[in-house]
Short mmCIF file of C-alpha atoms in Angstrom, two decimals:
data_model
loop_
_atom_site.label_atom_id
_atom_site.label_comp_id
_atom_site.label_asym_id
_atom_site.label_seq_id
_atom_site.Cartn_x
_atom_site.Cartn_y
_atom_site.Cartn_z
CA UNK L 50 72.65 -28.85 -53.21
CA UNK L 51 73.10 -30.50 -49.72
CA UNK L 52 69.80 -32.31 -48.74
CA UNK L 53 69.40 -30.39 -45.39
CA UNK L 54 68.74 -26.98 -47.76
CA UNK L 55 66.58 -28.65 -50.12
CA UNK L 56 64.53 -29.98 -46.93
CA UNK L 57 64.77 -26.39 -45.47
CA UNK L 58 63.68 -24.94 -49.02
CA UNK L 59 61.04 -27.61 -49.16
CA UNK L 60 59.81 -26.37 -45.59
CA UNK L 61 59.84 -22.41 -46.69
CA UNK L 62 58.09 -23.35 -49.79
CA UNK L 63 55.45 -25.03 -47.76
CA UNK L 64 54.57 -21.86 -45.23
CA UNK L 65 54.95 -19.65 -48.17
CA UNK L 66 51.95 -21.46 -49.94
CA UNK L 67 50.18 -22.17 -46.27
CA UNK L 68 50.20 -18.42 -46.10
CA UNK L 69 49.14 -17.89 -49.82
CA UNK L 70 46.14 -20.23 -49.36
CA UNK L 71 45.23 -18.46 -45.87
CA UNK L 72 45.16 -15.18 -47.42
CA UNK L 73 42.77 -16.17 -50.89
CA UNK L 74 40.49 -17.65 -48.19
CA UNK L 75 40.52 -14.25 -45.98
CA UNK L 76 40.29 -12.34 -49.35
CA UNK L 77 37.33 -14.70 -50.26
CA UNK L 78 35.35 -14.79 -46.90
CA UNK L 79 35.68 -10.52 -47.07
CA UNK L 80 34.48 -10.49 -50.64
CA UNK L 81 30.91 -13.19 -49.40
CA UNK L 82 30.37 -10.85 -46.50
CA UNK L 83 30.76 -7.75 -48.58
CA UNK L 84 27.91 -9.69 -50.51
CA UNK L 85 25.64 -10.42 -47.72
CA UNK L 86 25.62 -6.71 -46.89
CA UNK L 87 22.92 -4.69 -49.29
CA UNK L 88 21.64 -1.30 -49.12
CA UNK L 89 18.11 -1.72 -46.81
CA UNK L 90 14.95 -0.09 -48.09
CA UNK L 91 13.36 2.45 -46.20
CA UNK L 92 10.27 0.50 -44.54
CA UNK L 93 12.84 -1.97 -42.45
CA UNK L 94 15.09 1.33 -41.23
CA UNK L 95 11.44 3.16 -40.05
CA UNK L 96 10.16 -0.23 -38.46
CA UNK L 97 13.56 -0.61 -36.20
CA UNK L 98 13.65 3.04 -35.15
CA UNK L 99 9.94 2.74 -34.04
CA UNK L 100 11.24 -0.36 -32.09
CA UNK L 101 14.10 1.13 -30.39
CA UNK L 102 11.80 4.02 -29.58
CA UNK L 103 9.04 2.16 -27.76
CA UNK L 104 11.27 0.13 -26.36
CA UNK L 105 13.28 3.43 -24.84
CA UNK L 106 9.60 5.25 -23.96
CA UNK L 107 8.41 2.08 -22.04
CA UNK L 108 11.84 1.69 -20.43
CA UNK L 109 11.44 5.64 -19.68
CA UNK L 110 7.90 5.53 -18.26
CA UNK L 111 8.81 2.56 -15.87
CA UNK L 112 11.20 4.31 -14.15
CA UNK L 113 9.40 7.49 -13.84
CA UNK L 114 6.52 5.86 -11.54
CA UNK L 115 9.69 5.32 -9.30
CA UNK L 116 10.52 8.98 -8.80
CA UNK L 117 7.38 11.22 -7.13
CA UNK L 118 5.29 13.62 -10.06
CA UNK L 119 5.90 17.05 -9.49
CA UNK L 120 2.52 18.63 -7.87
CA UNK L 121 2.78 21.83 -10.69
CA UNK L 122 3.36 19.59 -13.78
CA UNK L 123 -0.65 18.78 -14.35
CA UNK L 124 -1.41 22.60 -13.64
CA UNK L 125 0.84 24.07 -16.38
CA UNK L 126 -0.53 21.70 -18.48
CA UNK L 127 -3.60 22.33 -17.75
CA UNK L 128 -3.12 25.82 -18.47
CA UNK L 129 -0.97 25.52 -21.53
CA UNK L 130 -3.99 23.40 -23.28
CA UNK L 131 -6.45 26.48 -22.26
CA UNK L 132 -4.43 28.88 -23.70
CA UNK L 133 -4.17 27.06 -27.00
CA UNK L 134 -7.94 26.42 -27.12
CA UNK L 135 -8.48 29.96 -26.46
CA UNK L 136 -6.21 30.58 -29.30
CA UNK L 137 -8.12 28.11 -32.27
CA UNK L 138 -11.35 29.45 -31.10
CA UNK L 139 -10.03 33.41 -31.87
CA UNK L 140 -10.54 34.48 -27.87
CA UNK L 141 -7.02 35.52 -27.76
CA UNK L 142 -4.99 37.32 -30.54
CA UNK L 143 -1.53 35.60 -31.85
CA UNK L 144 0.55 38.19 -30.12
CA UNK L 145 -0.89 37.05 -26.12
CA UNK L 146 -0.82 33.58 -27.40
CA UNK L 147 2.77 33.56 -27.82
CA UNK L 148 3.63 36.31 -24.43
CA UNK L 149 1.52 33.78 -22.19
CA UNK L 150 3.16 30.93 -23.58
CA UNK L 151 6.79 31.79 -23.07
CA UNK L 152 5.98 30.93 -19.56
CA UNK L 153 3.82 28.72 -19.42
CA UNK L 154 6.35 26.20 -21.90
CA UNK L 155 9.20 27.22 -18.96
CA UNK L 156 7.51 26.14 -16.55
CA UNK L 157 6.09 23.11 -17.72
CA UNK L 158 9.41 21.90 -19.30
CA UNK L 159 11.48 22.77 -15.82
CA UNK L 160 8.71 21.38 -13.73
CA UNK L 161 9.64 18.18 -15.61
CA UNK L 162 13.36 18.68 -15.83
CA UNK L 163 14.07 14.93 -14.23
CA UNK L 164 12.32 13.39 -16.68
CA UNK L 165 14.25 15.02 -19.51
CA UNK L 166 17.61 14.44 -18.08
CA UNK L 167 16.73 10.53 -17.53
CA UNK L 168 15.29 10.08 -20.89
CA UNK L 169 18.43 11.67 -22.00
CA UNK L 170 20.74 9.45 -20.07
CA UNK L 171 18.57 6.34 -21.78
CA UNK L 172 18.78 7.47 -25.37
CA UNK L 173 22.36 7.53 -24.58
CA UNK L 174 23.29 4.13 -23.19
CA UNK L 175 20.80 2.63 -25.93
CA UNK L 176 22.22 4.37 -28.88
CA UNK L 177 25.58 5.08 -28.33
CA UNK L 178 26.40 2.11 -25.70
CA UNK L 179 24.40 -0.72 -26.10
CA UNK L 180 24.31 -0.14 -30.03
CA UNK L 181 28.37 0.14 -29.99
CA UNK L 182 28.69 -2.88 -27.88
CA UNK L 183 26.16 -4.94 -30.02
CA UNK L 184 28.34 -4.20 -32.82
CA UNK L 185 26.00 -1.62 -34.68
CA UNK L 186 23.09 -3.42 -34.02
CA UNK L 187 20.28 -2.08 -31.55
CA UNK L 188 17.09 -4.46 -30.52
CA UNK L 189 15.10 -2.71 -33.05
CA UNK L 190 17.78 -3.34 -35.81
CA UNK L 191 18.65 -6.77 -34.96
CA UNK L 192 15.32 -7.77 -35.45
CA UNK L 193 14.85 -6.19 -38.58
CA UNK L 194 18.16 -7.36 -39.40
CA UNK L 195 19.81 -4.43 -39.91
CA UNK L 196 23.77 -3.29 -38.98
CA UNK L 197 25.40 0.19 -38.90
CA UNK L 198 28.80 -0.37 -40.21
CA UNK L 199 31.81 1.90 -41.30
CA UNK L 200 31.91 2.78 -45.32
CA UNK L 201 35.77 1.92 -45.01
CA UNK L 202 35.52 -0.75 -41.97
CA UNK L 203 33.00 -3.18 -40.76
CA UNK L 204 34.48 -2.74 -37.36
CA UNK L 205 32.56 0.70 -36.66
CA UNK L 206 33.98 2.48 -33.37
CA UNK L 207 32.68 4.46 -30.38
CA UNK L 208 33.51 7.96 -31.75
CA UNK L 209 31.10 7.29 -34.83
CA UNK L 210 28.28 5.73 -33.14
CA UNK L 211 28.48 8.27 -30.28
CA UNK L 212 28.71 11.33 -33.26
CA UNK L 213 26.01 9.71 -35.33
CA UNK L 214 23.46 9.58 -32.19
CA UNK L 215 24.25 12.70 -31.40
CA UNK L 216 22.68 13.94 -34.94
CA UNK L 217 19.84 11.60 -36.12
CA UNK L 218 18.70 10.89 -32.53
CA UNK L 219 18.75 14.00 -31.81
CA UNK L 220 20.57 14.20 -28.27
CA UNK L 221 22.79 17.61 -29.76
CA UNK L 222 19.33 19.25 -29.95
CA UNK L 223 18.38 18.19 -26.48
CA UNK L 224 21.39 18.99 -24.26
CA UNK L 225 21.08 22.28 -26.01
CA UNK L 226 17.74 22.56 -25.13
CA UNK L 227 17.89 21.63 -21.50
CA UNK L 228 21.53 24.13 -20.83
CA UNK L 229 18.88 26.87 -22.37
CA UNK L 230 16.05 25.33 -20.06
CA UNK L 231 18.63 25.44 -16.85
CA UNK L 232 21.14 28.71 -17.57
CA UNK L 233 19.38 31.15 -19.54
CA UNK L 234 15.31 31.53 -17.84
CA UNK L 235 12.27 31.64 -19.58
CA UNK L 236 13.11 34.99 -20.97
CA UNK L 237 14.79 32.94 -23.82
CA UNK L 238 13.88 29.84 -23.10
CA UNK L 239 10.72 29.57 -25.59
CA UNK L 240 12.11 31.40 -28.70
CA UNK L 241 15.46 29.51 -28.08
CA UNK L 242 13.89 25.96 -27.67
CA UNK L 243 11.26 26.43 -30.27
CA UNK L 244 14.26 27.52 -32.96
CA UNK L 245 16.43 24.11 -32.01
CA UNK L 246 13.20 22.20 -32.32
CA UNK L 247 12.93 23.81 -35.70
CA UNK L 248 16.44 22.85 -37.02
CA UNK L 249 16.14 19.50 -35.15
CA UNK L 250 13.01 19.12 -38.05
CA UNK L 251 15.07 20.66 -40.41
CA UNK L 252 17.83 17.83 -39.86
CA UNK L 253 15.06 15.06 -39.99
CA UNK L 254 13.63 15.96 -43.13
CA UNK L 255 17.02 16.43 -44.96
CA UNK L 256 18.33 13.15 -43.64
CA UNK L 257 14.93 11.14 -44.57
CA UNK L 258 15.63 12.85 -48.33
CA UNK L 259 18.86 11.61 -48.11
CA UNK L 260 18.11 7.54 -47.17
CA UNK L 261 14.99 7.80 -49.82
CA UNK L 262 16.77 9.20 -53.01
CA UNK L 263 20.58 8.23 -52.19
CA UNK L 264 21.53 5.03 -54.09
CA UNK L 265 23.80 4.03 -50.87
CA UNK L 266 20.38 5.17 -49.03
CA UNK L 267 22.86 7.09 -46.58
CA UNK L 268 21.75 9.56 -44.29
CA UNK L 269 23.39 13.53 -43.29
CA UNK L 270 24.54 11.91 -39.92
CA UNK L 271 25.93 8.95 -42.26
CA UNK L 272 27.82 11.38 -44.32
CA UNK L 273 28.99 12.93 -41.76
CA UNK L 274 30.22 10.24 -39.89
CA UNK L 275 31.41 7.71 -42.35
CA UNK L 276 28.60 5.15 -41.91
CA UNK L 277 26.01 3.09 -43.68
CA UNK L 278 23.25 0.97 -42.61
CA UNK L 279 23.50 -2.47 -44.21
CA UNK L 280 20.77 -5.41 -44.31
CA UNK L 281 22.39 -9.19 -43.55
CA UNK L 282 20.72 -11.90 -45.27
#
């Protein structure tokens, strides 16, 4: 064989194995981080959503001294805590309970209607946006050390963060809520609110179930979405 192909084979031979080598190593690295990734128990998950919640309600409550307190809003409520004390002390029966309230709830909810659309926008840029762009990781998380990752990729994307907020924090339940608030009147405001508030609880319980008695402590909006919350050492 002339020496020119046996330096050529000499030099194919030598990426071959360079490339052989790179891939064990990427093979190896995967299999560590796979390692470093357990199932978190229950306490660090509640701890980090109480973080990212305070940190969205004091966030929330800043900006509303900036915009001016609708004169109403302290009547209604006012009035909505009479009617309920007249209610536990038996001066009203169930049925006016309920007829007074229907409008009372209306009007207290669309008195406040700016403050529900800009907590809205919040929850959104801090658990859709910011959590996407911090790689799964919110403030509340990344203290706690926790990361939302995909069950096939670690590289989670936008469509699965944005669906998975959409259930757990429940943002679904409240743009349905405030269309019903806006569009449909106090009429069926009340009995249409109060029943999305009920499967909104519905959805929390099954989903808390779910991350206490699943071995991959995986929640419905988990399933759902093809997630997992992980714990980095």
């Amino acid at each position: 064989m002339p020496r020119t192909q046996k330096k050529d084979k000499k030099v194919v031979d030598a990426v071959i194995s360079e490339k052989e080598t790179k891939d064990k190593n990427q093979i190896t690295e995967t299999i560590i981080n796979q390692d470093n990734l357990m199932k978190p128990y229950f306490f660090p998950r509640l701890v980090a959503y109480i973080i990212d919640i305070l940190i969205v309600s004091i966030v929330c409550s800043g900006l509303m001294f900036l915009i001016p307190e609708n004169k109403n809003y302290s009547k209604y409520v006012k009035e909505y805590e009479q009617i309920q004390t007249d209610f536990i002390q038996e001066k009203i029966s169930k049925e006016e309970y309920v007829n007074r309230s229907v409008d009372i709830v209306y009007d207290i909810d669309y008195s406040n209607v700016v403050s529900m659309i800009i907590e809205m926008v919040l929850i959104i840029l801090y658990f859709v946006v910011f959590q996407f762009y911090n790689k799964g990781q919110t403030l509340g998380k990344k203290l706690m050390k926790l990361r939302v990752i995909s069950v096939s990729d670690t590289n989670i994307t936008l469509n699965q963060i944005a669906c998975r907020a959409l259930i757990i924090n429940t943002i679904l339940i409240n743009i349905l809520i405030l269309a019903t608030l806006l569009f449909l009147g106090r009429d069926y405001y009340y009995y249409v609110s109060s029943g999305l508030q009920f499967i909104a609880g519905i959805i929390v319980f099954i989903t808390l179930m779910m991350i206490l008695f699943r071995k991959d402590g995986r929640g419905l909006h988990d399933v759902i979405v093809g997630t997992k919350v992980v714990q980095e050492n």
